[in-house]
């Protein structure tokens, strides 16, 4: 059976490798069908498609859209989009512009907590001038000695309740699903196990997503435990959503799972690639 990995990042957002290096690494580790899903960005897809043609891997055009749902930030993966679609590109551009001003506010918030120079430091880690993310702050704060690992930076500084957290309005769920569909793609709720949403909230989210025409739920993710694979397969069946899988790979030594390590899809779900 073909090995699908439908979620990963390159230097066009907060990944450490270029799109062609990501494709080569995935191919070498047994991935047959790979989606490049940079945050709020499609600019790496041309390079990734060219590299895929060379390495005998199928490249799915994707992106990972940042969404605000009530107090929560959610990620919605887009699969099989037309990267040139105007509506999608205008939407992504609007999200990216917001990232730049948010980065300034994160820098200010850290400065208020006594950590100076974080904005400039983070900008040194940015690999696409179009996209700054908390990951770039995390890498700088590790370099500056505030934590040993990026995970610890998130725990201590960049998440809600901590000094470097600033709230930010992203796209709405309805906008994200609409843009993805306008571009001919499928909309997937990414890593549902990562959100601090209880089971009644999860049911509300999935019902709303399904009513908006949302397509799938990321059942297998490096953010999930094996128990969560089963839990979210059950949700997918209950809400008649398809099931997706992705490593959410960001870089060598920086990811929870290497390419090629995703397990088989649990029994009884409809894979998102059915009919592709
Ligand atoms: P942003 O979209 O700028 O808010 O940044 C979100 C990114 O930060 C995610 O895509 C991950 O790459 C990274 N991230 C979020 N939480 C963590 C965490 N606990 N540990 C490591 N990286 C994280
Ligand atoms: Mn990321
Ligand atoms: Mn994500
Ligand atoms: Mn991701």
Coordinates of C-alpha atoms and ligand atoms in Angstrom, one line a residue:
X1 CA 0.0 0.0 0.0
X2 CA 1.2 3.5 -0.8
X3 CA 2.6 5.5 2.1
X4 CA 0.9 8.9 2.5
X5 CA 2.2 11.8 4.4
X6 CA -0.1 14.8 4.0
X7 CA 1.4 17.5 6.3
X8 CA 4.9 18.9 6.4
X9 CA 6.8 22.2 6.3
X10 CA 9.7 23.8 4.4
X11 CA 11.7 27.0 4.5
X12 CA 8.7 28.8 2.9
X13 CA 7.2 28.8 6.5
X14 CA 8.9 27.4 9.6
X15 CA 10.6 24.3 8.3
X16 CA 14.3 23.9 8.2
X17 CA 14.8 22.4 4.7
X18 CA 14.0 23.8 1.2
X19 CA 11.0 22.3 -0.6
X20 CA 13.3 20.2 -2.8
X21 CA 15.2 18.9 0.2
X22 CA 12.0 18.0 2.0
X23 CA 10.8 16.1 -1.0
X24 CA 14.1 14.2 -1.4
X25 CA 14.1 13.3 2.3
X26 CA 10.5 12.1 2.2
X27 CA 11.2 10.0 -0.9
X28 CA 14.3 8.5 0.6
X29 CA 12.3 7.4 3.7
X30 CA 9.6 5.6 1.8
X31 CA 6.9 8.3 1.4
X32 CA 5.0 7.7 -1.9
X33 CA 2.5 10.6 -1.7
X34 CA 3.6 13.8 0.1
X35 CA 1.7 17.0 0.7
X36 CA 3.8 20.2 1.4
X37 CA 1.6 22.3 3.7
X38 CA 3.5 25.4 4.6
X39 CA 1.7 27.8 7.1
X40 CA -0.5 30.2 5.2
X41 CA 1.7 29.9 2.1
X42 CA 1.8 28.2 -1.3
X43 CA 5.1 29.7 -2.6
X44 CA 7.1 26.5 -2.1
X45 CA 4.9 24.3 -4.2
X46 CA 6.5 25.0 -7.6
X47 CA 9.9 23.9 -6.4
X48 CA 8.4 20.9 -4.6
X49 CA 6.5 19.8 -7.7
X50 CA 9.7 19.9 -9.8
X51 CA 11.6 18.0 -7.2
X52 CA 8.9 15.4 -6.9
X53 CA 9.0 14.7 -10.7
X54 CA 12.7 14.0 -10.3
X55 CA 12.4 11.7 -7.3
X56 CA 9.4 9.6 -8.3
X57 CA 7.2 10.8 -5.5
X58 CA 3.7 12.2 -5.9
X59 CA 3.4 15.8 -4.5
X60 CA 0.1 17.1 -3.4
X61 CA -0.3 20.9 -3.4
X62 CA -1.2 21.9 0.1
X63 CA -1.1 24.6 2.8
X64 CA -1.9 24.9 6.5
X65 CA -4.3 27.7 7.3
X66 CA -4.3 29.5 10.7
X67 CA -7.9 29.9 12.0
X68 CA -9.5 31.5 15.1
X69 CA -12.4 29.6 16.4
X70 CA -13.7 31.4 19.5
X71 CA -10.7 31.6 21.9
X72 CA -8.9 28.8 20.1
X73 CA -6.4 28.9 17.3
X74 CA -6.9 26.0 14.9
X75 CA -5.0 24.8 11.9
X76 CA -6.8 23.7 8.8
X77 CA -4.8 21.7 6.2
X78 CA -5.7 22.3 2.6
X79 CA -5.1 19.4 0.2
X80 CA -5.1 19.3 -3.6
X81 CA -5.6 23.1 -4.0
X82 CA -4.9 25.0 -7.2
X83 CA -2.0 27.2 -5.9
X84 CA -2.8 29.9 -8.4
X85 CA -6.4 30.4 -7.3
X86 CA -6.9 34.1 -6.7
X87 CA -9.4 33.8 -3.8
X88 CA -7.2 31.5 -1.9
X89 CA -4.1 33.6 -2.5
X90 CA -5.9 36.8 -1.3
X91 CA -6.9 35.0 1.9
X92 CA -3.4 33.6 2.6
X93 CA -1.9 37.1 2.0
X94 CA -4.3 38.6 4.5
X95 CA -3.2 36.0 7.1
X96 CA 0.5 36.5 6.4
X97 CA 0.2 40.3 6.8
X98 CA -1.2 39.8 10.2
X99 CA 1.7 37.7 11.2
X100 CA 4.2 40.5 10.7
X101 CA 2.4 42.9 13.1
X102 CA 1.8 40.0 15.6
X103 CA 5.6 39.3 15.6
X104 CA 6.2 42.9 16.6
X105 CA 3.8 42.5 19.5
X106 CA 5.4 39.2 20.5
X107 CA 8.8 41.1 20.6
X108 CA 7.2 43.9 22.7
X109 CA 5.6 41.4 25.1
X110 CA 8.9 39.6 25.6
X111 CA 10.7 42.9 26.1
X112 CA 8.2 43.8 28.8
X113 CA 9.2 40.6 30.5
X114 CA 12.8 41.6 30.3
X115 CA 13.8 39.7 27.2
X116 CA 15.2 42.3 24.8
X117 CA 16.0 41.9 21.1
X118 CA 13.7 38.9 20.5
X119 CA 12.0 40.4 17.4
X120 CA 15.4 41.0 15.7
X121 CA 16.6 37.6 16.9
X122 CA 13.6 35.9 15.5
X123 CA 13.9 37.7 12.2
X124 CA 17.4 36.2 11.9
X125 CA 15.8 32.8 11.8
X126 CA 13.1 33.7 9.3
X127 CA 13.8 31.9 6.0
X128 CA 11.0 33.5 3.9
X129 CA 10.5 37.2 4.3
X130 CA 6.8 36.6 3.7
X131 CA 6.3 34.5 6.8
X132 CA 7.3 34.9 10.5
X133 CA 6.1 32.3 13.0
X134 CA 6.5 31.6 16.7
X135 CA 8.9 28.9 15.7
X136 CA 11.4 31.5 14.7
X137 CA 11.1 33.1 18.1
X138 CA 11.5 29.7 19.7
X139 CA 14.7 29.0 17.8
X140 CA 16.1 32.4 18.8
X141 CA 15.2 32.0 22.5
X142 CA 17.0 28.6 22.5
X143 CA 20.1 30.2 20.9
X144 CA 19.9 33.0 23.5
X145 CA 19.9 30.5 26.3
X146 CA 16.3 30.9 27.6
X147 CA 15.5 27.2 27.1
X148 CA 17.3 24.1 26.0
X149 CA 14.7 23.1 23.4
X150 CA 12.0 24.9 21.3
X151 CA 9.4 22.8 23.0
X152 CA 10.4 24.4 26.4
X153 CA 10.2 27.8 24.8
X154 CA 6.6 27.2 23.9
X155 CA 5.8 25.9 27.3
X156 CA 7.4 28.8 29.2
X157 CA 7.1 31.8 26.9
X158 CA 5.0 31.6 23.7
X159 CA 1.7 30.0 24.8
X160 CA -1.4 31.4 26.5
X161 CA -0.7 32.5 30.1
X162 CA 3.0 33.1 29.4
X163 CA 4.9 36.3 28.9
X164 CA 5.5 36.1 25.1
X165 CA 1.9 35.2 24.2
X166 CA -0.2 37.7 22.3
X167 CA -3.7 36.9 21.1
X168 CA -4.2 37.3 17.4
X169 CA -7.3 37.1 15.1
X170 CA -6.6 34.7 12.2
X171 CA -9.1 33.7 9.5
X172 CA -12.5 32.3 10.4
X173 CA -13.2 28.6 10.0
X174 CA -15.8 29.5 7.3
X175 CA -13.3 31.7 5.4
X176 CA -10.7 29.0 5.5
X177 CA -13.0 26.3 4.2
X178 CA -14.4 28.7 1.6
X179 CA -11.0 29.6 0.2
X180 CA -9.8 26.0 0.1
X181 CA -13.0 24.9 -1.7
X182 CA -12.7 27.9 -4.1
X183 CA -9.2 26.5 -5.0
X184 CA -10.7 23.1 -5.6
X185 CA -9.1 21.5 -2.5
X186 CA -10.2 19.5 0.5
X187 CA -10.2 21.0 4.0
X188 CA -8.8 19.0 6.9
X189 CA -8.8 19.8 10.6
X190 CA -5.2 19.4 11.5
X191 CA -3.9 17.6 14.7
X192 CA -7.2 17.8 16.6
X193 CA -5.6 16.3 19.6
X194 CA -3.4 19.4 20.2
X195 CA -6.3 21.7 20.9
X196 CA -7.4 22.4 24.5
X197 CA -11.0 21.6 23.6
X198 CA -13.1 19.2 25.7
X199 CA -15.2 16.5 24.1
X200 CA -18.4 18.6 23.9
X201 CA -16.3 21.4 22.3
X202 CA -14.8 18.9 19.9
X203 CA -18.3 17.8 18.9
X204 CA -19.4 21.4 18.3
X205 CA -16.3 22.1 16.2
X206 CA -16.7 19.0 14.1
X207 CA -20.4 19.6 13.6
X208 CA -19.7 23.2 12.5
X209 CA -16.9 22.1 10.3
X210 CA -19.0 19.4 8.6
X211 CA -21.9 21.9 8.1
X212 CA -19.4 24.3 6.4
X213 CA -18.6 21.5 4.0
X214 CA -15.3 20.5 5.7
X215 CA -13.9 17.3 4.3
X216 CA -11.6 15.5 6.7
X217 CA -10.0 15.1 10.1
X218 CA -6.3 14.5 10.7
X219 CA -6.5 11.2 12.5
X220 CA -2.8 10.2 12.4
X221 CA -0.5 13.0 13.5
X222 CA 2.9 13.1 15.2
X223 CA 1.0 15.1 17.8
X224 CA -1.3 12.2 18.7
X225 CA -0.8 9.2 20.9
X226 CA -2.0 5.7 19.6
X227 CA -5.1 6.1 21.8
X228 CA -5.8 9.4 20.0
X229 CA -5.5 7.7 16.6
X230 CA -8.5 5.6 17.7
X231 CA -10.3 8.5 19.4
X232 CA -10.2 10.7 16.3
X233 CA -11.0 7.8 13.9
X234 CA -14.1 7.4 15.9
X235 CA -14.9 11.1 15.6
X236 CA -14.3 11.0 11.9
X237 CA -16.8 8.1 11.5
X238 CA -19.3 9.8 13.7
X239 CA -19.2 13.1 11.8
X240 CA -18.8 11.5 8.4
X241 CA -15.5 13.1 7.8
X242 CA -12.7 11.5 5.9
X243 CA -9.4 10.6 7.6
X244 CA -6.1 12.2 6.9
X245 CA -2.5 11.5 8.1
X246 CA 0.6 13.6 8.4
X247 CA 3.9 13.8 10.2
X248 CA 3.9 17.6 10.5
X249 CA 7.6 17.3 9.9
X250 CA 9.6 20.6 10.3
X251 CA 13.2 19.6 10.3
X252 CA 15.9 17.1 11.3
X253 CA 15.9 16.7 15.0
X254 CA 13.0 19.2 15.4
X255 CA 10.1 16.9 14.7
X256 CA 8.2 14.3 16.8
X257 CA 8.2 11.9 13.9
X258 CA 10.5 11.2 11.0
X259 CA 9.2 10.8 7.4
X260 CA 8.0 7.2 6.8
X261 CA 7.0 6.5 10.4
X262 CA 3.2 7.1 10.2
X263 CA 1.3 3.9 11.1
X264 CA -1.5 2.4 9.0
X265 CA -4.8 4.2 9.0
X266 CA -7.2 2.7 11.6
X267 CA -9.9 0.4 10.4
X268 CA -13.3 1.7 9.4
X269 CA -12.4 5.3 8.2
X270 CA -12.6 6.6 4.7
X271 CA -9.1 7.9 3.8
X272 CA -9.1 11.5 2.5
X273 CA -7.3 10.2 -0.7
X274 CA -10.2 7.9 -1.7
X275 CA -11.1 8.8 -5.3
X276 CA -7.9 10.9 -5.9
Ligands
LIG1 P1 2.4 30.2 14.8 O1 1.6 29.7 13.6 O2 3.3 31.4 14.4 O3 1.5 30.5 16.0 O4 3.4 29.1 15.2 C1 2.9 27.8 15.3 C2 4.0 26.8 15.1 O5 4.7 26.7 16.3 C3 3.5 25.4 14.9 O6 3.2 25.2 13.5 C4 4.6 24.6 15.4 O7 5.6 24.5 14.3 C5 5.2 25.4 16.5 N1 4.7 24.9 17.8 C6 3.6 25.2 18.4 N2 3.5 24.6 19.6 C7 4.7 24.0 19.8 C8 5.3 23.2 20.8 N3 4.6 23.0 22.0 N4 6.5 22.8 20.7 C9 7.2 23.0 19.5 N5 6.7 23.7 18.5 C10 5.5 24.2 18.6
LIG2 MN1 4.9 25.0 12.2
LIG3 MN1 -0.3 23.0 12.9
LIG4 MN1 2.0 21.9 10.6

